């Protein structure tokens, strides 16, 4: 299969999803993964993961609790004390690359699992899965070139540094990009020599479980452990665990603060990648067609469920009408549909709760005085069981409105106009988040000036919005988080640095 060809299904929505469910369930056990084997929860409880397109259960997975987290951390510690801990960086790299090869050989199946569990169009899931693997591969290679430093001293002293893994690290991920965000964390964590205990989101545990099963023959037992379960039952024990040396979390800002508080107890360092309300600033000289394309991708891809979605457009008043018309047309050109058939370009939201949240925000926006230029419910009986929201554009939005300040996490763009450069920058920065931003202008100095003035961890100029690359740091200013992922330096977040001072006495023989 090439990157362009996807094995689509045929039939009614119910039929395609029943067939895909059978195919997925034939792939693996989908139990928790501890110490190199599939295990059930200590208490024996399970919970269902749903297919967002049809609202039906795909299967159940273990409902892990503190006892399972304890077992996973112990398995991780055994790995660090055993074979995994004895590996040289080159051997770790080789093991990770072997895992990448195995995942690559099963990439179509992985993508199917990701699509079914997360409600993603199959083709998007395939592209994302390949993209996710790029990060594992990147960190496997980066570790081969990792170095410490020597510190210049006098003749009687030799000082050098070592980068040592923490031991067992705890990783917690959300449901919007399950494999991608898992590999953003597992890549540097494993490459640095840690064992990982990772808790996927309760809505989308399946792709990571399958990926873990595919590690059986290539990673030493216990290097990778996956505990499935709910936030307070399985996530919180991981953040509080004295055996966990480092925590990395991606998700809602409120949860992130809870995670950070929990980590203070053991003075555990945290990396947090939280929410955003990222501005896309469109200056009057912008190539409007290009800006429309990039904004539409930035807000409607994955049905808007992206932490770095450009969920606030700030457009110069002279071109606002033309831009908005273009965006509305683009929004209306997207095709909500069965994620498993060809031609679908937008899937449902992840859950009933997310559907309610997003549709409530659209109503709130109207009450606050915004105009809904396009959007609303999907009028298709075949999709009635899925949590579909049509791409929505709210205009005449004031930056003080809640729809302009709060993370909606759905396919909802809000459009605000500006007159001057200073006003644009003030609006862009007048928000508690600072994850990402977009800038559209054909003026080179204006682009770089705006990139410097906007408070955000990433700025995309004239395209490719919201696609971090291996090597490009990704993370937030302000309340969007702490630390950076995706970059070479992210490895440093998973190591602690030791300075070794060696006294060199006068040689005497
Ligand atoms: P969440 O932040 O609660 O969940 C993310 C992960 O954290 C999940 O694995 C969850 O089980 C875990 N978790 C929850 N409570 C925890 C705790 N006390 N300790 C440790 N781990 C915990 O997000 P949720 O509830 O799935 O979605 C709520 C809202 O958050 C969404 O409507 C969306 O607006 C936003 N969100 C933002 C994301 C982002 O990347 N910025 C990702 C997911 C959600
Ligand atoms: Mg699901």
Coordinates of C-alpha atoms and ligand atoms in Angstrom, one line a residue:
X1 CA 0.0 0.0 0.0
X2 CA 1.3 3.5 -0.8
X3 CA 0.6 6.4 1.5
X4 CA -2.3 7.4 -0.7
X5 CA -4.2 4.2 -0.9
X6 CA -6.5 3.2 1.9
X7 CA -8.6 0.0 2.2
X8 CA -12.1 1.5 2.6
X9 CA -15.2 -0.4 3.6
X10 CA -18.5 -0.7 1.7
X11 CA -22.0 -0.8 3.0
X12 CA -24.2 1.2 5.3
X13 CA -22.7 3.0 8.3
X14 CA -23.8 0.2 10.6
X15 CA -22.3 -2.5 8.3
X16 CA -19.0 -0.8 7.7
X17 CA -18.5 -0.3 11.4
X18 CA -19.5 -3.8 12.4
X19 CA -17.0 -5.2 9.8
X20 CA -14.3 -2.8 11.0
X21 CA -15.0 -3.8 14.6
X22 CA -14.6 -7.5 13.7
X23 CA -11.3 -6.7 12.0
X24 CA -10.0 -4.7 14.9
X25 CA -10.9 -7.2 17.5
X26 CA -9.1 -9.9 15.6
X27 CA -5.8 -8.0 15.9
X28 CA -5.1 -8.3 19.6
X29 CA -6.1 -8.8 23.2
X30 CA -6.6 -5.1 24.1
X31 CA -5.9 -5.7 27.7
X32 CA -3.6 -3.7 29.9
X33 CA 0.1 -4.2 29.1
X34 CA 2.4 -4.8 32.1
X35 CA 5.8 -6.4 32.2
X36 CA 5.6 -7.5 28.6
X37 CA 2.2 -9.2 28.7
X38 CA -1.5 -8.6 28.4
X39 CA -3.1 -8.4 31.8
X40 CA -6.6 -7.7 33.3
X41 CA -7.1 -5.3 36.1
X42 CA -6.5 -6.5 39.6
X43 CA -10.1 -5.8 40.6
X44 CA -11.3 -7.5 37.4
X45 CA -13.4 -4.5 36.3
X46 CA -13.7 -3.4 32.7
X47 CA -15.2 -0.5 30.8
X48 CA -16.3 0.1 27.3
X49 CA -14.6 2.2 24.6
X50 CA -17.1 3.5 22.0
X51 CA -17.1 4.0 18.3
X52 CA -18.0 7.7 18.0
X53 CA -19.6 7.3 14.5
X54 CA -22.3 4.8 15.6
X55 CA -22.2 5.3 19.4
X56 CA -21.7 1.5 19.9
X57 CA -19.2 -0.3 22.1
X58 CA -16.2 -1.6 20.3
X59 CA -14.9 -3.6 23.2
X60 CA -14.1 -3.3 26.9
X61 CA -10.7 -2.8 28.4
X62 CA -9.4 -3.2 32.0
X63 CA -10.5 -0.5 34.4
X64 CA -7.1 -0.2 36.2
X65 CA -6.7 1.3 39.6
X66 CA -3.8 2.1 42.0
X67 CA -2.9 -1.6 42.4
X68 CA -2.4 -1.9 38.7
X69 CA -0.4 1.3 38.6
X70 CA 1.8 -0.1 41.4
X71 CA 2.3 -3.3 39.3
X72 CA 3.2 -1.3 36.2
X73 CA 5.7 0.9 38.1
X74 CA 7.2 -2.2 39.6
X75 CA 7.5 -3.8 36.2
X76 CA 9.1 -0.7 34.9
X77 CA 11.6 -0.6 37.8
X78 CA 12.5 -4.3 37.1
X79 CA 13.2 -3.4 33.5
X80 CA 15.4 -0.5 34.5
X81 CA 17.3 -2.7 37.0
X82 CA 17.5 -5.5 34.4
X83 CA 18.0 -5.9 30.7
X84 CA 16.6 -2.5 29.6
X85 CA 18.8 -0.7 32.1
X86 CA 21.9 -2.5 30.8
X87 CA 21.3 -1.6 27.2
X88 CA 23.8 0.9 25.7
X89 CA 22.2 3.9 24.0
X90 CA 22.9 2.1 20.7
X91 CA 21.1 -1.0 21.8
X92 CA 18.1 1.1 23.0
X93 CA 18.1 2.8 19.7
X94 CA 18.1 -0.5 17.9
X95 CA 15.3 -1.8 20.0
X96 CA 13.2 1.3 19.3
X97 CA 13.9 1.1 15.6
X98 CA 12.9 -2.6 15.6
X99 CA 9.6 -1.5 17.2
X100 CA 9.1 1.2 14.6
X101 CA 9.7 -1.5 11.9
X102 CA 7.1 -3.7 13.4
X103 CA 4.6 -0.9 13.8
X104 CA 5.3 0.2 10.2
X105 CA 4.6 -3.4 9.0
X106 CA 1.2 -3.1 10.7
X107 CA 0.5 0.5 9.9
X108 CA -2.7 -0.1 8.1
X109 CA -4.1 -2.1 11.0
X110 CA -2.9 0.5 13.5
X111 CA -4.6 3.2 11.5
X112 CA -7.8 1.3 11.4
X113 CA -7.8 0.9 15.2
X114 CA -7.1 4.7 15.5
X115 CA -9.8 5.5 13.1
X116 CA -12.5 3.3 14.7
X117 CA -11.8 4.2 18.3
X118 CA -11.3 8.0 17.7
X119 CA -13.8 8.6 15.0
X120 CA -11.2 9.8 12.5
X121 CA -11.5 9.5 8.7
X122 CA -9.5 6.4 7.8
X123 CA -7.1 8.3 5.5
X124 CA -6.4 10.9 8.2
X125 CA -5.7 8.1 10.7
X126 CA -3.2 6.5 8.3
X127 CA -1.4 9.8 7.7
X128 CA -1.3 10.5 11.5
X129 CA -0.1 7.0 12.3
X130 CA 2.8 7.4 9.9
X131 CA 3.5 10.8 11.3
X132 CA 3.5 9.4 14.8
X133 CA 6.1 6.8 13.9
X134 CA 8.4 9.5 12.6
X135 CA 8.8 10.8 16.2
X136 CA 9.7 7.4 17.6
X137 CA 12.2 7.0 14.8
X138 CA 13.6 10.5 15.4
X139 CA 14.3 9.9 19.1
X140 CA 15.8 6.5 18.4
X141 CA 18.3 8.3 16.2
X142 CA 18.8 11.3 18.3
X143 CA 19.9 9.2 21.2
X144 CA 22.7 7.8 19.1
X145 CA 24.2 11.3 18.9
X146 CA 23.5 12.4 22.5
X147 CA 26.5 13.8 24.4
X148 CA 27.4 15.3 27.8
X149 CA 29.9 18.1 28.3
X150 CA 33.2 18.5 29.9
X151 CA 33.7 21.7 31.9
X152 CA 36.9 23.6 31.5
X153 CA 38.9 23.6 34.8
X154 CA 42.5 23.8 36.0
X155 CA 44.9 20.9 35.7
X156 CA 43.9 19.3 38.9
X157 CA 40.3 18.8 38.2
X158 CA 38.3 17.0 35.5
X159 CA 34.5 17.8 35.4
X160 CA 32.1 16.1 33.1
X161 CA 28.4 15.6 33.0
X162 CA 26.2 12.5 32.6
X163 CA 22.6 12.5 31.5
X164 CA 20.9 9.8 33.5
X165 CA 17.3 8.5 33.1
X166 CA 14.9 9.1 35.9
X167 CA 14.0 5.4 36.1
X168 CA 10.2 5.0 35.6
X169 CA 8.3 7.8 34.1
X170 CA 4.5 8.4 34.1
X171 CA 2.8 9.5 30.8
X172 CA -0.8 10.6 30.5
X173 CA -2.4 11.3 27.1
X174 CA -5.7 12.6 25.8
X175 CA -8.0 11.2 23.1
X176 CA -7.6 13.6 20.2
X177 CA -4.3 12.2 18.8
X178 CA -3.8 9.0 20.8
X179 CA -0.8 7.5 19.0
X180 CA 0.9 10.8 18.0
X181 CA 0.9 12.2 21.5
X182 CA 1.9 8.8 23.0
X183 CA 4.9 8.7 20.7
X184 CA 5.8 12.3 21.4
X185 CA 6.3 11.2 25.0
X186 CA 7.5 7.6 24.6
X187 CA 10.1 8.6 22.0
X188 CA 12.3 10.7 24.3
X189 CA 11.3 8.8 27.5
X190 CA 12.5 5.4 26.1
X191 CA 15.4 6.8 24.2
X192 CA 16.8 8.4 27.3
X193 CA 16.7 5.0 29.0
X194 CA 13.6 5.2 31.2
X195 CA 10.9 2.6 31.5
X196 CA 7.4 4.1 30.8
X197 CA 4.0 3.6 32.4
X198 CA 1.5 5.3 30.1
X199 CA -2.2 5.8 30.6
X200 CA -4.1 6.5 27.5
X201 CA -7.4 8.4 27.5
X202 CA -10.4 6.3 28.5
X203 CA -12.1 7.2 25.2
X204 CA -9.3 5.9 23.0
X205 CA -7.1 3.2 24.5
X206 CA -7.0 0.8 21.7
X207 CA -4.3 2.0 19.3
X208 CA -1.7 2.2 22.1
X209 CA -2.6 -1.2 23.4
X210 CA -2.2 -2.7 20.0
X211 CA 1.2 -0.9 19.6
X212 CA 2.2 -2.3 23.0
X213 CA 1.3 -5.8 21.9
X214 CA 3.5 -5.2 18.8
X215 CA 6.4 -4.4 21.1
X216 CA 6.4 -7.9 22.6
X217 CA 9.3 -9.3 20.6
X218 CA 11.4 -6.1 20.4
X219 CA 11.3 -4.3 23.7
X220 CA 12.5 -5.9 26.9
X221 CA 9.7 -6.8 29.3
X222 CA 8.6 -3.8 31.4
X223 CA 10.3 -1.1 29.3
X224 CA 6.8 -0.2 28.1
X225 CA 3.7 -0.6 30.3
X226 CA 0.1 0.6 29.5
X227 CA -2.6 1.0 32.2
X228 CA -6.0 1.7 30.9
X229 CA -8.6 3.5 33.0
X230 CA -10.1 6.7 34.1
X231 CA -8.3 9.8 35.2
X232 CA -8.9 9.8 38.9
X233 CA -8.6 6.0 39.2
X234 CA -5.6 5.2 37.0
X235 CA -4.1 8.6 36.1
X236 CA -4.0 10.2 39.6
X237 CA -2.1 7.3 41.2
X238 CA 0.5 7.6 38.5
X239 CA 1.1 11.3 39.2
X240 CA 1.3 10.7 43.0
X241 CA 3.5 7.5 42.8
X242 CA 6.8 7.8 44.7
X243 CA 8.3 5.3 42.2
X244 CA 7.7 7.6 39.3
X245 CA 10.5 10.1 38.6
X246 CA 8.9 12.2 36.0
X247 CA 5.4 13.0 34.8
X248 CA 4.3 14.2 31.3
X249 CA 0.7 15.1 30.7
X250 CA -1.3 16.4 27.8
X251 CA -4.9 17.4 28.2
X252 CA -7.2 20.0 29.6
X253 CA -5.7 22.9 31.5
X254 CA -7.8 22.2 34.7
X255 CA -6.5 18.6 34.8
X256 CA -3.0 19.8 34.2
X257 CA -3.1 21.9 37.3
X258 CA -4.4 18.9 39.3
X259 CA -1.5 16.8 37.9
X260 CA 1.0 19.5 38.8
X261 CA -0.3 19.7 42.4
X262 CA -0.2 15.9 42.8
X263 CA 3.4 15.9 41.6
X264 CA 4.5 18.4 44.2
X265 CA 4.2 15.8 46.9
X266 CA 7.3 13.9 45.6
X267 CA 8.8 16.9 43.9
X268 CA 8.3 15.1 40.6
X269 CA 9.1 17.2 37.6
X270 CA 6.2 17.7 35.1
X271 CA 5.9 18.5 31.5
X272 CA 2.4 19.8 30.7
X273 CA 0.9 20.4 27.3
X274 CA -2.4 22.0 27.9
X275 CA -5.1 23.8 26.0
X276 CA -5.0 26.7 23.6
X277 CA -7.0 29.5 22.1
X278 CA -4.6 30.1 19.3
X279 CA -4.9 33.2 17.1
X280 CA -4.5 33.3 13.4
X281 CA -3.6 36.8 12.4
X282 CA -4.4 37.8 8.8
X283 CA -2.9 41.0 7.6
X284 CA -4.4 43.1 4.8
X285 CA -1.8 42.1 2.2
X286 CA -2.3 38.3 2.9
X287 CA -2.9 35.8 0.1
X288 CA -6.5 35.3 1.1
X289 CA -7.0 32.0 -0.7
X290 CA -4.0 30.5 1.0
X291 CA -5.0 31.9 4.4
X292 CA -8.5 30.4 4.0
X293 CA -7.0 27.0 3.2
X294 CA -4.6 27.1 6.1
X295 CA -7.2 28.4 8.6
X296 CA -9.8 25.8 7.5
X297 CA -7.2 23.0 8.0
X298 CA -6.1 24.5 11.3
X299 CA -9.6 24.6 12.8
X300 CA -11.6 21.9 11.1
X301 CA -9.0 19.1 10.9
X302 CA -9.9 16.3 13.4
X303 CA -13.2 18.2 13.9
X304 CA -11.4 20.9 15.7
X305 CA -10.2 18.6 18.5
X306 CA -6.6 19.8 18.5
X307 CA -4.9 21.6 21.3
X308 CA -3.2 23.9 18.8
X309 CA -6.3 24.5 16.6
X310 CA -6.4 28.1 15.4
X311 CA -9.6 28.8 17.1
X312 CA -9.5 32.6 16.8
X313 CA -9.2 34.3 13.5
X314 CA -8.1 38.0 13.7
X315 CA -8.5 39.5 10.3
X316 CA -7.9 43.0 9.1
X317 CA -11.2 44.8 8.5
X318 CA -10.4 45.6 4.8
X319 CA -10.3 41.9 3.9
X320 CA -12.6 40.4 6.5
X321 CA -15.6 40.0 4.3
X322 CA -13.7 38.3 1.5
X323 CA -11.8 36.1 3.9
X324 CA -15.0 35.1 5.8
X325 CA -16.8 34.2 2.6
X326 CA -14.0 32.0 1.6
X327 CA -13.8 30.3 5.0
X328 CA -17.6 29.7 5.0
X329 CA -17.4 28.2 1.5
X330 CA -14.5 26.0 2.6
X331 CA -16.4 24.9 5.7
X332 CA -19.4 24.0 3.7
X333 CA -17.3 22.0 1.3
X334 CA -16.1 19.6 4.0
X335 CA -17.9 16.3 3.9
X336 CA -19.1 14.8 7.2
X337 CA -19.7 11.2 6.8
X338 CA -18.8 7.6 7.5
X339 CA -15.1 7.7 8.5
X340 CA -14.5 4.3 6.8
X341 CA -15.6 5.2 3.3
X342 CA -13.8 7.3 0.7
X343 CA -14.5 11.0 0.4
X344 CA -15.3 11.8 4.1
X345 CA -13.3 14.7 5.2
X346 CA -14.7 15.3 8.7
X347 CA -15.7 12.8 11.4
X348 CA -17.7 13.2 14.5
X349 CA -16.7 14.5 17.9
X350 CA -15.3 12.0 20.3
X351 CA -18.2 11.7 22.7
X352 CA -21.7 12.8 23.6
X353 CA -20.1 15.0 26.3
X354 CA -17.9 16.7 23.8
X355 CA -20.9 17.1 21.4
X356 CA -22.9 18.8 24.2
X357 CA -20.0 21.0 25.1
X358 CA -19.4 22.2 21.6
X359 CA -23.0 22.8 20.7
X360 CA -23.6 24.6 24.0
X361 CA -20.7 26.9 23.1
X362 CA -22.2 27.7 19.7
X363 CA -25.5 28.6 21.4
X364 CA -23.6 30.7 23.9
X365 CA -21.8 32.5 21.1
X366 CA -25.1 33.5 19.6
X367 CA -26.4 34.7 23.0
X368 CA -23.2 36.7 23.4
X369 CA -24.0 38.5 20.1
X370 CA -22.1 36.6 17.5
X371 CA -23.5 35.7 14.1
X372 CA -23.4 32.1 13.0
X373 CA -22.4 32.3 9.4
X374 CA -22.5 28.6 8.9
X375 CA -22.7 25.4 11.0
X376 CA -25.3 23.5 12.9
X377 CA -26.4 19.9 13.1
X378 CA -25.6 17.3 10.4
X379 CA -28.8 16.6 8.5
X380 CA -28.2 12.9 7.6
X381 CA -30.2 10.1 9.1
X382 CA -27.3 7.7 8.6
X383 CA -25.1 9.8 10.9
X384 CA -27.8 10.3 13.5
X385 CA -26.1 8.0 16.0
X386 CA -22.7 9.8 15.7
X387 CA -21.7 13.0 17.5
X388 CA -21.4 15.1 14.3
X389 CA -21.2 18.9 14.3
X390 CA -20.9 20.7 11.0
X391 CA -17.9 23.1 10.6
X392 CA -19.1 26.3 12.2
X393 CA -18.0 29.9 11.7
X394 CA -19.0 32.6 14.2
X395 CA -18.5 36.2 13.0
X396 CA -18.8 39.6 14.8
X397 CA -17.1 38.1 17.7
X398 CA -15.7 40.4 20.4
X399 CA -12.5 39.1 22.1
X400 CA -14.1 39.4 25.5
X401 CA -16.8 36.9 24.7
X402 CA -16.4 33.5 26.3
X403 CA -16.3 31.9 22.8
X404 CA -13.2 33.9 22.1
X405 CA -11.5 33.1 25.4
X406 CA -12.3 29.5 26.2
X407 CA -11.2 26.3 24.5
X408 CA -14.2 24.9 22.7
X409 CA -12.4 21.9 21.2
X410 CA -14.7 21.5 18.3
X411 CA -15.0 22.6 14.6
X412 CA -15.9 26.2 15.6
X413 CA -14.0 29.2 14.3
X414 CA -14.6 32.7 15.8
X415 CA -13.7 35.7 13.6
X416 CA -12.7 39.1 15.0
X417 CA -11.5 42.1 13.0
X418 CA -8.8 44.6 13.7
X419 CA -7.6 47.9 12.2
X420 CA -3.9 48.4 13.3
X421 CA -0.9 46.2 13.9
X422 CA -0.9 47.0 17.6
X423 CA -4.5 46.1 17.9
X424 CA -3.9 42.8 16.2
X425 CA -1.1 41.9 18.6
X426 CA -3.0 43.1 21.6
X427 CA -6.0 40.9 20.6
X428 CA -3.7 37.9 19.8
X429 CA -2.1 38.1 23.3
X430 CA -5.3 39.0 25.2
X431 CA -6.0 35.4 26.2
X432 CA -4.7 33.2 29.1
X433 CA -3.3 30.6 26.7
X434 CA -0.2 30.7 24.4
X435 CA 0.2 27.4 22.6
X436 CA 0.3 28.4 18.9
X437 CA -0.4 31.1 16.4
X438 CA -0.7 31.6 12.7
X439 CA 0.3 34.7 10.6
X440 CA -0.6 35.4 7.1
X441 CA 1.1 38.2 5.2
X442 CA 3.3 38.5 2.1
X443 CA 5.4 41.1 3.9
X444 CA 8.5 39.3 5.2
X445 CA 9.4 41.8 8.0
X446 CA 5.8 42.1 9.1
X447 CA 5.7 38.3 9.4
X448 CA 8.8 38.0 11.6
X449 CA 7.8 41.1 13.6
X450 CA 4.5 39.5 14.4
X451 CA 6.1 36.1 15.2
X452 CA 8.3 37.9 17.7
X453 CA 5.4 39.9 19.3
X454 CA 2.9 37.1 19.7
X455 CA 3.1 35.2 22.9
X456 CA 3.0 31.6 21.7
X457 CA 5.2 28.5 21.7
X458 CA 4.8 28.0 18.0
X459 CA 4.1 30.4 15.2
X460 CA 3.3 29.2 11.7
X461 CA 3.7 31.7 8.9
X462 CA 1.7 31.3 5.6
X463 CA 1.0 27.6 5.9
X464 CA 1.4 24.2 7.4
X465 CA -0.5 25.4 10.5
X466 CA -0.4 23.0 13.5
X467 CA 2.0 20.4 12.2
X468 CA 4.9 20.2 14.6
X469 CA 7.8 18.3 13.0
X470 CA 10.4 16.0 14.6
X471 CA 13.0 18.4 15.9
X472 CA 10.7 21.5 16.1
X473 CA 9.9 22.3 19.7
X474 CA 6.2 22.2 20.6
X475 CA 4.7 23.5 23.8
X476 CA 3.0 26.4 25.4
X477 CA 3.5 29.9 26.8
X478 CA 1.4 31.1 29.7
X479 CA -1.3 28.6 30.8
X480 CA -0.7 26.4 27.8
X481 CA 1.9 24.4 29.6
X482 CA 5.4 23.8 30.7
X483 CA 8.2 22.3 28.7
X484 CA 8.6 21.4 25.0
X485 CA 7.9 18.2 23.1
X486 CA 9.0 17.0 19.7
X487 CA 12.4 18.7 19.8
X488 CA 15.8 17.2 20.3
X489 CA 16.0 18.9 23.7
X490 CA 12.8 17.1 24.8
X491 CA 15.2 14.2 25.7
X492 CA 16.5 16.4 28.4
X493 CA 13.1 16.5 30.1
X494 CA 13.5 12.7 30.6
X495 CA 17.0 12.8 32.0
X496 CA 18.6 14.4 35.0
X497 CA 22.0 15.8 34.7
X498 CA 24.9 14.8 36.9
X499 CA 28.2 16.7 37.2
X500 CA 31.1 14.4 38.1
X501 CA 34.2 16.2 39.6
X502 CA 37.4 14.1 39.5
X503 CA 40.4 15.3 41.5
X504 CA 43.5 14.7 39.5
X505 CA 46.5 14.4 41.9
X506 CA 50.0 15.0 40.9
X507 CA 51.1 11.8 39.1
X508 CA 53.4 9.8 41.3
X509 CA 54.8 6.4 40.2
Ligands
LIG1 P1 -8.7 15.5 30.5 O1 -7.6 16.5 30.6 O2 -9.5 15.2 31.7 O3 -8.0 14.1 30.1 C1 -6.7 13.9 29.6 C2 -6.1 12.7 30.2 O4 -5.9 13.0 31.6 C3 -6.9 11.4 30.2 O5 -6.1 10.3 30.0 C4 -7.6 11.4 31.5 O6 -8.0 10.1 31.9 C5 -6.5 11.9 32.4 N1 -6.9 12.5 33.7 C6 -8.1 13.0 34.0 N2 -8.1 13.4 35.3 C7 -6.9 13.1 35.8 C8 -6.3 13.2 37.1 N3 -6.9 13.8 38.1 N4 -5.0 12.8 37.3 C9 -4.3 12.2 36.2 N5 -4.9 12.1 35.0 C10 -6.1 12.5 34.8 O7 -9.6 15.9 29.3 P2 -11.1 15.3 29.0 O8 -11.9 15.2 30.2 O9 -10.9 14.1 28.1 O10 -11.6 16.5 28.1 C11 -12.1 17.6 28.7 C12 -11.8 18.8 27.9 O11 -10.4 19.1 27.9 C13 -12.2 18.7 26.4 O12 -13.5 19.1 26.3 C14 -11.3 19.6 25.8 O13 -11.8 20.9 25.8 C15 -10.0 19.6 26.7 N6 -9.0 18.8 26.1 C16 -7.9 19.4 25.7 C17 -6.8 18.7 25.1 C18 -5.6 19.3 24.6 O14 -4.8 18.7 24.0 N7 -5.5 20.6 24.8 C19 -6.9 17.2 25.0 C20 -8.1 16.6 25.6 C21 -9.1 17.4 26.1
LIG2 MG1 -13.5 5.2 21.6

